[in-house]
Tab-separated table of C-alpha atoms in Angstrom:
chain	number	residue	atom	x	y	z
A	1	MET	CA	-7.246	-15.874	-4.720
A	2	THR	CA	-4.675	-17.307	-7.082
A	3	ASP	CA	-5.612	-19.570	-9.949
A	4	LEU	CA	-4.077	-23.045	-9.973
A	5	ASP	CA	-2.574	-24.669	-13.016
A	6	PRO	CA	-4.799	-27.677	-13.785
A	7	TYR	CA	-1.802	-29.798	-14.822
A	8	SER	CA	0.835	-29.147	-12.176
A	9	GLY	CA	-1.308	-27.765	-9.350
A	10	PHE	CA	1.057	-24.840	-8.869
A	11	ALA	CA	-0.212	-21.278	-8.714
A	12	LEU	CA	-0.330	-19.474	-12.011
A	13	PRO	CA	1.294	-16.060	-12.236
A	14	PRO	CA	-1.288	-13.311	-11.773
A	15	ALA	CA	-2.733	-11.906	-14.963
A	16	ARG	CA	-1.258	-8.530	-15.804
A	17	ARG	CA	-3.881	-5.910	-15.131
A	18	ILE	CA	-3.875	-2.597	-16.932
A	19	ILE	CA	-3.762	0.224	-14.410
A	20	THR	CA	-5.801	3.113	-15.728
A	21	PRO	CA	-4.592	6.674	-15.069
A	22	GLU	CA	-7.552	7.259	-12.737
A	23	ARG	CA	-6.673	4.159	-10.723
A	24	ARG	CA	-3.006	5.167	-10.611
A	25	GLN	CA	-4.018	8.626	-9.354
A	26	ARG	CA	-6.134	7.091	-6.583
A	27	ILE	CA	-3.269	4.782	-5.555
A	28	VAL	CA	-0.823	7.704	-5.430
A	29	ALA	CA	-3.294	9.774	-3.401
A	30	ALA	CA	-3.781	6.936	-0.904
A	31	VAL	CA	-0.005	6.500	-0.485
A	32	VAL	CA	0.522	10.242	0.015
A	33	ILE	CA	-2.262	10.410	2.606
A	34	ALA	CA	-0.874	7.380	4.461
A	35	ALA	CA	2.607	8.919	4.515
A	36	ALA	CA	1.257	12.222	5.839
A	37	VAL	CA	-0.738	10.503	8.574
A	38	SER	CA	2.221	8.387	9.689
A	39	GLU	CA	4.506	11.429	9.706
A	40	ALA	CA	2.014	13.403	11.794
A	41	ALA	CA	1.750	10.501	14.245
A	42	LEU	CA	5.545	10.307	14.528
A	43	ILE	CA	5.855	14.049	15.163
A	44	GLY	CA	3.079	13.851	17.757
A	45	PHE	CA	4.810	10.972	19.510
A	46	ILE	CA	8.136	12.822	19.593
A	47	LEU	CA	6.437	15.946	20.949
A	48	LEU	CA	4.730	13.854	23.598
A	49	LEU	CA	8.077	12.396	24.657
A	50	VAL	CA	9.774	15.787	24.710
A	51	LEU	CA	7.004	17.510	26.662
A	52	SER	CA	6.558	14.670	29.146
A	53	THR	CA	10.185	14.654	30.264
A	54	PRO	CA	10.688	16.787	33.370
């Protein structure tokens, strides 16, 4: 939810949050896991196509 400027009614820019090293490590781990899962799904799909062709 974005905060609104009480004078203009426009959205205020989000406050800059400090990303701790632990949080950064968790974000990197989540991105790496998501990339590995998507790559495995792509390889599986290609293998399925290759093996299903007569």
